[in-house]
């Protein structure tokens, strides 16, 4: 296989470009950890490296665990493992490389970071397994990303004395992504029911799952309001929050196809939400 083909397969396998959409959430945690200002450049670089490594590890393990499920789903059958574009050894090497990158960045950040580094690995390793046991699996991926701003806070502050704004913001991330993942799973209702895959859409149906996602996202917006109030945010913060609310609302417009509700609309809702504490 040509080197450029191998590289392309790895990039597609890990969806590395999607890391860019989680970085604003991570930067917000670092911003709050540095005392509502930008952290030192070297800290930012190491936080980004850690985020990339963690995502590569988590996504790779997700693809490895789900390779047999993906083979049965027409929407995912062309992914690298089920389509034979990569083998299990290559996939495991990519996962191991992401893990080493993450741990190296945590070690370089020092302080509490290498001590706490194993904690995010548990949900990163296990979230994709939850769909085999519980329809609440969507909240597993929400937990994975909710830990990211907390980790960035520790990296930028050098301590674990979490402030209310970063704890609330982490809660926003949890509910935002969990709700978005429920919407994402709407695309696989029939497949999930046919193959005993647990998800809220498979359990509750299209409309029932949308109602749950709506309640989850209303919770996310309520928490974001609490963030603004806690930080005594001004007009700019409220305007940005209103923009985030518009994107949240667009996820429930029937005329918009489900794939677009998840990406880019849910992503834009998360990015707008991430900007709120930084402009408050």
Short mmCIF file of C-alpha atoms in Angstrom, two decimals:
data_model
loop_
_atom_site.label_atom_id
_atom_site.label_comp_id
_atom_site.label_asym_id
_atom_site.label_seq_id
_atom_site.Cartn_x
_atom_site.Cartn_y
_atom_site.Cartn_z
CA UNK A 1 0.00 0.00 0.00
CA UNK A 2 1.32 3.45 -0.93
CA UNK A 3 2.41 5.69 1.99
CA UNK A 4 -0.03 8.41 0.94
CA UNK A 5 -2.88 5.88 0.91
CA UNK A 6 -1.91 4.62 4.36
CA UNK A 7 -1.83 8.18 5.70
CA UNK A 8 -5.22 8.93 4.17
CA UNK A 9 -6.68 5.81 5.75
CA UNK A 10 -5.29 6.74 9.16
CA UNK A 11 -6.69 10.27 8.92
CA UNK A 12 -10.10 8.96 7.89
CA UNK A 13 -9.95 6.25 10.54
CA UNK A 14 -9.35 8.70 13.37
CA UNK A 15 -11.32 11.67 11.94
CA UNK A 16 -8.45 13.76 13.23
CA UNK A 17 -9.89 16.92 11.69
CA UNK A 18 -12.83 16.74 14.10
CA UNK A 19 -10.41 17.52 16.94
CA UNK A 20 -10.56 21.13 15.77
CA UNK A 21 -14.19 21.33 16.82
CA UNK A 22 -13.46 20.21 20.38
CA UNK A 23 -10.52 22.59 20.82
CA UNK A 24 -12.68 25.65 21.67
CA UNK A 25 -14.16 23.67 24.58
CA UNK A 26 -10.67 22.76 25.75
CA UNK A 27 -9.38 26.31 25.31
CA UNK A 28 -12.25 27.53 27.49
CA UNK A 29 -11.16 25.23 30.30
CA UNK A 30 -7.59 26.47 29.94
CA UNK A 31 -8.78 30.10 29.85
CA UNK A 32 -10.69 29.65 33.10
CA UNK A 33 -7.73 27.82 34.66
CA UNK A 34 -5.40 30.68 33.80
CA UNK A 35 -7.65 33.21 35.52
CA UNK A 36 -9.82 34.29 32.58
CA UNK A 37 -6.91 35.00 30.27
CA UNK A 38 -4.88 33.04 27.71
CA UNK A 39 -2.46 30.51 29.25
CA UNK A 40 1.23 30.41 28.32
CA UNK A 41 1.87 29.32 24.72
CA UNK A 42 3.80 26.19 25.71
CA UNK A 43 0.89 25.09 27.90
CA UNK A 44 -1.56 25.64 25.05
CA UNK A 45 0.59 23.60 22.66
CA UNK A 46 0.87 20.70 25.09
CA UNK A 47 -2.87 20.79 25.79
CA UNK A 48 -3.55 20.57 22.05
CA UNK A 49 -1.11 17.65 21.72
CA UNK A 50 -2.81 15.87 24.60
CA UNK A 51 -6.24 16.48 23.04
CA UNK A 52 -5.13 15.11 19.68
CA UNK A 53 -3.57 12.04 21.29
CA UNK A 54 -6.64 11.36 23.41
CA UNK A 55 -8.96 11.69 20.44
CA UNK A 56 -6.82 9.37 18.27
CA UNK A 57 -6.80 6.78 21.07
CA UNK A 58 -10.53 7.04 21.80
CA UNK A 59 -11.67 7.06 18.18
CA UNK A 60 -9.34 4.19 17.26
CA UNK A 61 -10.58 2.00 20.10
CA UNK A 62 -14.16 2.87 19.16
CA UNK A 63 -13.54 1.73 15.58
CA UNK A 64 -11.77 -1.44 16.77
CA UNK A 65 -14.55 -2.43 19.17
CA UNK A 66 -17.28 -1.62 16.64
CA UNK A 67 -15.71 -3.18 13.55
CA UNK A 68 -18.16 -6.10 13.44
CA UNK A 69 -21.16 -3.85 14.09
CA UNK A 70 -19.97 -1.40 11.44
CA UNK A 71 -19.73 -4.20 8.88
CA UNK A 72 -23.47 -4.87 9.23
CA UNK A 73 -24.55 -1.23 8.87
CA UNK A 74 -24.70 0.16 5.31
CA UNK A 75 -23.89 3.63 6.66
CA UNK A 76 -20.64 2.47 8.25
CA UNK A 77 -19.65 -0.57 6.19
CA UNK A 78 -17.12 1.46 4.19
CA UNK A 79 -15.12 2.45 7.27
CA UNK A 80 -11.50 1.36 7.18
CA UNK A 81 -11.67 -1.82 9.27
CA UNK A 82 -14.88 -3.39 7.95
CA UNK A 83 -13.93 -2.44 4.38
CA UNK A 84 -10.46 -3.99 4.71
CA UNK A 85 -8.60 -0.74 4.09
CA UNK A 86 -6.78 -1.26 7.40
CA UNK A 87 -6.12 -4.38 9.44
CA UNK A 88 -6.44 -4.82 13.18
CA UNK A 89 -2.68 -4.58 13.73
CA UNK A 90 -2.52 -1.20 11.99
CA UNK A 91 -5.54 0.05 13.89
CA UNK A 92 -4.05 -1.04 17.20
CA UNK A 93 -0.77 0.70 16.34
CA UNK A 94 -2.65 3.94 15.65
CA UNK A 95 -4.48 3.63 18.98
CA UNK A 96 -1.18 2.97 20.77
CA UNK A 97 0.40 5.97 19.10
CA UNK A 98 -2.43 8.22 20.24
CA UNK A 99 -2.13 6.89 23.78
CA UNK A 100 1.63 7.53 23.90
CA UNK A 101 1.15 11.04 22.51
CA UNK A 102 -1.45 11.82 25.16
CA UNK A 103 0.62 10.44 28.03
CA UNK A 104 3.77 12.22 26.83
CA UNK A 105 1.94 15.56 26.71
CA UNK A 106 0.53 15.02 30.20
CA UNK A 107 4.01 14.16 31.49
CA UNK A 108 5.44 17.30 29.88
CA UNK A 109 2.71 19.44 31.45
CA UNK A 110 3.76 18.10 34.85
CA UNK A 111 2.11 18.74 38.19
CA UNK A 112 -1.21 16.98 38.54
CA UNK A 113 -1.51 16.15 34.83
CA UNK A 114 0.45 12.85 34.74
CA UNK A 115 -1.21 11.78 38.00
CA UNK A 116 -4.72 12.37 36.69
CA UNK A 117 -3.99 11.27 33.10
CA UNK A 118 -5.43 7.73 33.49
CA UNK A 119 -8.87 9.01 34.51
CA UNK A 120 -10.08 10.14 31.03
CA UNK A 121 -8.76 6.92 29.51
CA UNK A 122 -11.47 4.89 31.25
CA UNK A 123 -14.47 6.52 29.48
CA UNK A 124 -12.45 6.89 26.27
CA UNK A 125 -11.83 3.15 26.28
CA UNK A 126 -15.29 2.09 27.35
CA UNK A 127 -17.85 4.50 25.94
CA UNK A 128 -18.31 2.62 22.68
CA UNK A 129 -19.09 -0.59 24.61
CA UNK A 130 -22.08 0.96 26.37
CA UNK A 131 -24.36 0.59 23.34
CA UNK A 132 -24.20 -3.17 23.93
CA UNK A 133 -25.80 -2.81 27.37
CA UNK A 134 -27.78 0.40 27.84
CA UNK A 135 -29.73 2.98 25.84
CA UNK A 136 -28.04 5.61 28.02
CA UNK A 137 -24.85 5.02 26.04
CA UNK A 138 -25.03 8.55 24.60
CA UNK A 139 -24.04 9.97 27.95
CA UNK A 140 -20.78 8.01 27.84
CA UNK A 141 -19.41 10.09 25.00
CA UNK A 142 -20.71 13.21 26.75
CA UNK A 143 -18.62 12.27 29.78
CA UNK A 144 -15.51 11.82 27.62
CA UNK A 145 -15.61 15.37 26.32
CA UNK A 146 -16.85 16.88 29.59
CA UNK A 147 -13.58 15.83 31.22
CA UNK A 148 -11.55 17.75 28.61
CA UNK A 149 -12.12 21.31 29.90
CA UNK A 150 -11.47 20.08 33.43
CA UNK A 151 -8.15 18.61 32.33
CA UNK A 152 -7.25 21.82 30.52
CA UNK A 153 -8.13 23.78 33.66
CA UNK A 154 -5.71 21.68 35.71
CA UNK A 155 -2.99 22.05 33.06
CA UNK A 156 -3.34 25.84 32.99
CA UNK A 157 -3.85 26.41 36.72
CA UNK A 158 -1.50 23.80 38.16
CA UNK A 159 -4.06 22.71 40.77
CA UNK A 160 -7.32 20.79 41.14
CA UNK A 161 -9.33 23.45 42.97
CA UNK A 162 -12.05 23.62 40.33
CA UNK A 163 -14.04 26.84 40.21
CA UNK A 164 -17.79 26.98 39.74
CA UNK A 165 -17.52 28.40 36.21
CA UNK A 166 -15.39 25.49 34.94
CA UNK A 167 -17.54 22.89 36.72
CA UNK A 168 -20.67 24.40 35.22
CA UNK A 169 -19.05 24.65 31.82
CA UNK A 170 -18.06 20.99 32.00
CA UNK A 171 -21.72 20.22 32.74
CA UNK A 172 -22.73 22.20 29.66
CA UNK A 173 -20.34 20.15 27.53
CA UNK A 174 -21.71 16.91 28.98
CA UNK A 175 -25.34 17.71 28.17
CA UNK A 176 -24.60 19.36 24.82
CA UNK A 177 -22.68 16.39 23.40
CA UNK A 178 -24.93 13.74 24.97
CA UNK A 179 -27.97 15.34 23.34
CA UNK A 180 -26.15 15.69 20.03
CA UNK A 181 -25.23 12.00 20.12
CA UNK A 182 -28.89 11.08 20.61
CA UNK A 183 -29.67 13.03 17.44
CA UNK A 184 -26.78 11.32 15.63
CA UNK A 185 -28.22 7.91 16.57
CA UNK A 186 -31.52 8.78 14.84
CA UNK A 187 -29.84 7.74 11.59
CA UNK A 188 -29.47 4.14 12.79
CA UNK A 189 -32.83 3.33 14.38
CA UNK A 190 -33.69 0.41 12.08
CA UNK A 191 -30.18 -1.05 12.15
CA UNK A 192 -29.92 -0.77 15.94
CA UNK A 193 -33.28 -2.47 16.46
CA UNK A 194 -32.39 -5.26 14.03
CA UNK A 195 -29.04 -6.02 15.66
CA UNK A 196 -29.89 -5.48 19.35
CA UNK A 197 -27.86 -2.28 19.62
CA UNK A 198 -29.05 -0.17 22.53
CA UNK A 199 -29.78 3.49 21.91
CA UNK A 200 -32.49 5.91 22.94
CA UNK A 201 -33.84 6.21 19.37
CA UNK A 202 -34.05 2.41 19.13
CA UNK A 203 -35.83 2.26 22.50
CA UNK A 204 -38.10 5.31 22.23
CA UNK A 205 -38.49 5.86 18.49
CA UNK A 206 -37.69 8.97 16.50
CA UNK A 207 -40.06 11.40 18.24
CA UNK A 208 -39.45 10.04 21.73
CA UNK A 209 -35.69 10.29 21.35
CA UNK A 210 -36.02 13.85 20.04
CA UNK A 211 -38.02 14.80 23.13
CA UNK A 212 -35.30 13.40 25.40
CA UNK A 213 -32.58 15.16 23.38
CA UNK A 214 -34.56 18.38 23.63
CA UNK A 215 -34.77 18.09 27.42
CA UNK A 216 -31.04 17.35 27.59
CA UNK A 217 -30.24 20.39 25.45
CA UNK A 218 -32.52 22.65 27.46
CA UNK A 219 -30.51 21.54 30.49
CA UNK A 220 -27.31 22.44 28.65
CA UNK A 221 -28.63 25.93 27.90
CA UNK A 222 -29.78 26.36 31.50
CA UNK A 223 -26.28 25.52 32.70
CA UNK A 224 -24.80 27.98 30.20
CA UNK A 225 -27.04 30.69 31.61
CA UNK A 226 -25.70 29.81 35.06
CA UNK A 227 -22.14 30.18 33.71
CA UNK A 228 -22.89 33.72 32.52
CA UNK A 229 -24.51 34.67 35.80
CA UNK A 230 -21.65 33.17 37.83
CA UNK A 231 -19.10 35.16 35.80
CA UNK A 232 -21.25 38.31 35.91
CA UNK A 233 -21.19 38.34 32.12
CA UNK A 234 -22.19 41.41 30.17
CA UNK A 235 -24.16 42.00 26.99
CA UNK A 236 -21.63 40.26 24.73
CA UNK A 237 -21.90 37.04 26.70
CA UNK A 238 -25.69 37.08 26.50
CA UNK A 239 -25.57 37.72 22.75
CA UNK A 240 -23.20 34.80 22.19
CA UNK A 241 -25.41 32.62 24.39
CA UNK A 242 -28.40 33.62 22.23
CA UNK A 243 -26.45 32.56 19.12
CA UNK A 244 -25.76 29.20 20.75
CA UNK A 245 -29.48 28.87 21.54
CA UNK A 246 -30.33 29.47 17.87
CA UNK A 247 -28.04 26.63 16.81
CA UNK A 248 -29.59 24.38 19.46
CA UNK A 249 -33.04 25.20 18.10
CA UNK A 250 -31.96 24.41 14.53
CA UNK A 251 -31.21 20.84 15.60
CA UNK A 252 -34.98 20.34 15.96
CA UNK A 253 -36.17 21.83 12.67
CA UNK A 254 -37.86 18.97 10.78
CA UNK A 255 -36.91 20.36 7.37
CA UNK A 256 -33.19 20.01 8.17
CA UNK A 257 -31.78 16.52 7.45
CA UNK A 258 -30.62 14.64 10.54
CA UNK A 259 -26.95 14.40 9.38
CA UNK A 260 -26.78 18.20 9.11
CA UNK A 261 -28.42 18.64 12.50
CA UNK A 262 -25.49 16.72 13.97
CA UNK A 263 -22.80 18.25 11.77
CA UNK A 264 -22.29 21.13 11.39
CA UNK A 265 -25.22 22.50 13.44
CA UNK A 266 -24.59 20.74 16.77
CA UNK A 267 -20.87 21.49 16.41
CA UNK A 268 -21.59 25.19 15.95
CA UNK A 269 -23.84 25.12 19.03
CA UNK A 270 -20.95 23.70 21.07
CA UNK A 271 -18.44 26.20 19.71
CA UNK A 272 -20.76 29.12 20.43
CA UNK A 273 -21.30 27.76 23.94
CA UNK A 274 -17.54 27.51 24.43
CA UNK A 275 -17.13 31.19 23.59
CA UNK A 276 -19.60 32.31 26.24
CA UNK A 277 -17.27 32.07 29.29
CA UNK A 278 -14.41 33.70 27.37
CA UNK A 279 -16.45 36.81 26.53
CA UNK A 280 -18.26 37.00 29.88
#
